[in-house]
PDB file of C-alpha atoms and ligand atoms in Angstrom:
ATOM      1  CA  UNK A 126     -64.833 -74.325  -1.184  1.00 58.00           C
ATOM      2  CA  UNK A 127     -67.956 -74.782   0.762  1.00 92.00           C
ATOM      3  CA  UNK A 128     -70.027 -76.432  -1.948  1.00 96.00           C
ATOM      4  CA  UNK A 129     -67.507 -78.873  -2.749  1.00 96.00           C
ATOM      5  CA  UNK A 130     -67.107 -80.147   1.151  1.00 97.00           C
ATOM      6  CA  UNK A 131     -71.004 -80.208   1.025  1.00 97.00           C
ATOM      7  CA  UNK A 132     -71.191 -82.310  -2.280  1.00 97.00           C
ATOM      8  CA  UNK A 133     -69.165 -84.505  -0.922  1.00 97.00           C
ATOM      9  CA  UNK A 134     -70.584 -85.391   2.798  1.00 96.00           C
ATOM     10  CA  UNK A 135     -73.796 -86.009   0.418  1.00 96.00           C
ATOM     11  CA  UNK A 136     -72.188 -88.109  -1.678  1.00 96.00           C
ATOM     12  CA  UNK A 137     -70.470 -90.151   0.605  1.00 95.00           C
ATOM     13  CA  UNK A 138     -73.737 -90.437   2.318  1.00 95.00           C
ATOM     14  CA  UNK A 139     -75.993 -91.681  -0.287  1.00 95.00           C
ATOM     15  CA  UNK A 140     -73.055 -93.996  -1.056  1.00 93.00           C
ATOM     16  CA  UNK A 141     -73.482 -95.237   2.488  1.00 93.00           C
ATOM     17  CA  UNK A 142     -76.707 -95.764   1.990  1.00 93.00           C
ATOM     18  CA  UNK A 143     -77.036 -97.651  -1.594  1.00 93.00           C
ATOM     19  CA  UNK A 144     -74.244-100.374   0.285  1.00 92.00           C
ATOM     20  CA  UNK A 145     -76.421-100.890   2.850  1.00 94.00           C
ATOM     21  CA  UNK A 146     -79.064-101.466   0.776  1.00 93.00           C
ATOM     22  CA  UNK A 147     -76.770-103.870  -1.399  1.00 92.00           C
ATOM     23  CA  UNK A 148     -75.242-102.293  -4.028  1.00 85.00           C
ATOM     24  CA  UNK A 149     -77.424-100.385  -5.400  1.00 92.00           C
ATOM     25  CA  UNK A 150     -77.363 -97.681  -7.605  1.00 93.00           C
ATOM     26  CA  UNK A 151     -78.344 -94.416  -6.620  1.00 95.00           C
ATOM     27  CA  UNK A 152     -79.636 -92.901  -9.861  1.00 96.00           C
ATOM     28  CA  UNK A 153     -80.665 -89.524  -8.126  1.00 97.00           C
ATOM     29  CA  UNK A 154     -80.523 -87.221  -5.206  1.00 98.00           C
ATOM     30  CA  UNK A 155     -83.294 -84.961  -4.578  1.00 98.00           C
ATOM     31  CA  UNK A 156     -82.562 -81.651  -2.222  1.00 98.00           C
ATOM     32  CA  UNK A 157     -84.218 -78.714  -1.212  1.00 98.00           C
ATOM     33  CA  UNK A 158     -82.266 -76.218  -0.914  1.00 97.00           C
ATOM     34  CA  UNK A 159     -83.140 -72.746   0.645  1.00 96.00           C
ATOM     35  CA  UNK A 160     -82.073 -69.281  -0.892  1.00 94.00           C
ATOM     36  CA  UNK A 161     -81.286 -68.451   2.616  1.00 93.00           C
ATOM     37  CA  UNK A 162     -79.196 -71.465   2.906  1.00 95.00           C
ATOM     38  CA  UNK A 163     -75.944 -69.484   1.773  1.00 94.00           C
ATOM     39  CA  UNK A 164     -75.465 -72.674  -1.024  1.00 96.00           C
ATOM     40  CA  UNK A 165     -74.509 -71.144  -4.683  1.00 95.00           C
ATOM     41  CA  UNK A 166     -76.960 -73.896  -6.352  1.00 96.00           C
ATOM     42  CA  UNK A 167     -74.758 -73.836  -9.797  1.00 97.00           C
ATOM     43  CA  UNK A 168     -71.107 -74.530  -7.747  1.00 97.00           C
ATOM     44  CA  UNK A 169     -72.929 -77.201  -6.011  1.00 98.00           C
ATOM     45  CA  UNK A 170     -73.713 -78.857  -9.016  1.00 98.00           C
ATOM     46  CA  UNK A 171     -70.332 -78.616 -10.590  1.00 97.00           C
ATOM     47  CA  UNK A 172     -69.196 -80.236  -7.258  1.00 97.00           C
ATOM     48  CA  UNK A 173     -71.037 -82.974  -7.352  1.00 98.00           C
ATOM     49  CA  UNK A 174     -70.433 -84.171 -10.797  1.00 97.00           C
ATOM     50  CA  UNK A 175     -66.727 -83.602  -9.881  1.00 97.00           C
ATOM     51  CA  UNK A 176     -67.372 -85.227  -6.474  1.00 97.00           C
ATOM     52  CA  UNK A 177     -68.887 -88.397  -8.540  1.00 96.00           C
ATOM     53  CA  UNK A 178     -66.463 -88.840 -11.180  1.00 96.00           C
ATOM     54  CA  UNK A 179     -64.590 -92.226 -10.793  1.00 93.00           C
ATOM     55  CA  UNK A 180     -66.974 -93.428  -7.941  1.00 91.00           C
ATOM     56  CA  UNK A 181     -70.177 -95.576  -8.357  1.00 88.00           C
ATOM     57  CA  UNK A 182     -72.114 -92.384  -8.197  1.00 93.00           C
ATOM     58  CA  UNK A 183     -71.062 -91.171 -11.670  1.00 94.00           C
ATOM     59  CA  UNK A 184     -73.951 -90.295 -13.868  1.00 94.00           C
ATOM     60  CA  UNK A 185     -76.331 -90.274 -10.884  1.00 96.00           C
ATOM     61  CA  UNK A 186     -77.887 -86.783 -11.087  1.00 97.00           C
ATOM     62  CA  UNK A 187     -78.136 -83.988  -8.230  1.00 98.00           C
ATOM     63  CA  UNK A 188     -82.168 -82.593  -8.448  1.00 98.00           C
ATOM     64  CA  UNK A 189     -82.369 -79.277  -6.303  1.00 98.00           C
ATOM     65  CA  UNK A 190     -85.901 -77.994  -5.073  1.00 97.00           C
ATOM     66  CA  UNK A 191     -85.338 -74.517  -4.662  1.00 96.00           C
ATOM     67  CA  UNK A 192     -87.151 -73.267  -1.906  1.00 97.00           C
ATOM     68  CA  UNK A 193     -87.995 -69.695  -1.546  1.00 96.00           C
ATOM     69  CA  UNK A 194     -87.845 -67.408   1.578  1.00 96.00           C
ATOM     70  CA  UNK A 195     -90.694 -67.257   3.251  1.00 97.00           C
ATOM     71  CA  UNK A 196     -91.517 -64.438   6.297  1.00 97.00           C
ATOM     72  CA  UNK A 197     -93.378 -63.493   9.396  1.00 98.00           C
ATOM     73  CA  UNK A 198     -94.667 -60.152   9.548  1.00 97.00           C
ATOM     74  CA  UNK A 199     -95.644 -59.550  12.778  1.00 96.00           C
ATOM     75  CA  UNK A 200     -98.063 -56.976  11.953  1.00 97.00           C
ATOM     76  CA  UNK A 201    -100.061 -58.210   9.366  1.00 97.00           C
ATOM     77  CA  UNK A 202     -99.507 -61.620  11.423  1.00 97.00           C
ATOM     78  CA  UNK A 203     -99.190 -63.737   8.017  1.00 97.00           C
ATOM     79  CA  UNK A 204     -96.321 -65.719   6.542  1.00 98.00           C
ATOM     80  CA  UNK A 205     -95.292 -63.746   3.125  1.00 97.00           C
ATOM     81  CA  UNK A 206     -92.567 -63.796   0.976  1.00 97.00           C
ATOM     82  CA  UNK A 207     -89.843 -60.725   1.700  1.00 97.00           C
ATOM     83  CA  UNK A 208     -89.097 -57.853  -0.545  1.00 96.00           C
ATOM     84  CA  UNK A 209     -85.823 -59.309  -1.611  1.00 93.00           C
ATOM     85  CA  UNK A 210     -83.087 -61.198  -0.147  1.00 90.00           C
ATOM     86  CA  UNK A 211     -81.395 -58.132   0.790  1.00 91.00           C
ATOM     87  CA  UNK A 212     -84.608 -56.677   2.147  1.00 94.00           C
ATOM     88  CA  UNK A 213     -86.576 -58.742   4.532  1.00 95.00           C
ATOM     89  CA  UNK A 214     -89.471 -56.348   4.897  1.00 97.00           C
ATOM     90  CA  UNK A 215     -93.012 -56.990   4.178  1.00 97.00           C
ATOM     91  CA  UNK A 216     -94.493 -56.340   0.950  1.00 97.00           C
ATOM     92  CA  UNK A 217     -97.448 -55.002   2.178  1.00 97.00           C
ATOM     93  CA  UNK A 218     -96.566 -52.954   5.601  1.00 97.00           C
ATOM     94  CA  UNK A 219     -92.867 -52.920   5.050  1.00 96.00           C
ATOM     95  CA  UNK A 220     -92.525 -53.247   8.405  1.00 97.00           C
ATOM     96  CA  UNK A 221     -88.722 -55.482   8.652  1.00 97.00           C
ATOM     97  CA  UNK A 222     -89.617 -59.029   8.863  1.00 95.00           C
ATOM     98  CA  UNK A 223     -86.433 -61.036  10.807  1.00 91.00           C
ATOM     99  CA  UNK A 224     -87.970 -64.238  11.503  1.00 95.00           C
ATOM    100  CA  UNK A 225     -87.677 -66.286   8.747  1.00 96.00           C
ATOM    101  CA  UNK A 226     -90.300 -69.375   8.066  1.00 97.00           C
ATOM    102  CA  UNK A 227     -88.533 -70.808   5.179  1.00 96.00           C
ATOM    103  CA  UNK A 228     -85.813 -70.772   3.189  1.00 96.00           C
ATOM    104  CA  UNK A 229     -82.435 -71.369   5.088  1.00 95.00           C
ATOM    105  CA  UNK A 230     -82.965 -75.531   4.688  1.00 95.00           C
ATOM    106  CA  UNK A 231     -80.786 -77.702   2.844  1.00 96.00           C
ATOM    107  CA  UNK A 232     -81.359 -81.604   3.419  1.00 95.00           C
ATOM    108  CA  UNK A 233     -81.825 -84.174   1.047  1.00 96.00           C
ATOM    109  CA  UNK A 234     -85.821 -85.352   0.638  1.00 96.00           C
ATOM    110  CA  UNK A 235     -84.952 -88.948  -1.257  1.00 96.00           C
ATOM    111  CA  UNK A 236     -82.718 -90.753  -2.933  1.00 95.00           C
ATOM    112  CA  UNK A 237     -83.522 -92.331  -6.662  1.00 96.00           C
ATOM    113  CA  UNK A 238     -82.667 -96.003  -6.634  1.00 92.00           C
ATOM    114  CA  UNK A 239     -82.433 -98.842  -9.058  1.00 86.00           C
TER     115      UNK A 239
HETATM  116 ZN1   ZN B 521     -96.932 -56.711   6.954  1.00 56.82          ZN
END
């Protein structure tokens, strides 16, 4: 499951990174997560708490920024959102809209630390 290799690379890095700080606890992880990104936001949750169990990172919390898409139309030459998902035109022209601003991301913005 893709989610579940994801949850755990981020786990294993904020783990990395509340060590180096000393032990720490990492209370939180904060991502923003595009609906481009090809992430199912609900299985990446589940992951995580099942990625966490048993590990210092139990109880910490996943927070995800959902990020909308965001496109270029070139002839209106502004940044818009699409149609839909499924249709990347322009809402206004409907001219198709490939280039995509926003919306595939998917990094983590900060971690929550005691
Ligand atoms: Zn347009």
């Amino acid at each position: 499951m893709h989610e579940l290799s994801i949850a755990i690379s981020m786990v294993d890095m904020a783990a990395e990174e509340a060590a180096q700080r000393g032990d720490v606890k990492v209370n939180a992880i904060y991502l923003k997560l595009g609906a481009m990104s090809g992430v199912v936001k609900d299985a990446l949750l589940f992951s995580y708490d099942v990625v966490c169990e048993g590990t210092p990172m139990e109880g910490s919390r996943l927070v995800i920024e959902e990020v909308p898409i965001i496109v270029f139309c070139p002839k209106c030459e502004i940044e818009t959102a699409p149609v839909s998902i499924n249709n990347l035109c322009c809402p206004t022209c409907e001219t198709p809209t490939p280039q995509v601003v926003r919306g595939r991301e998917m990094e983590v913005t900060a971690l929550e630390i005691e």
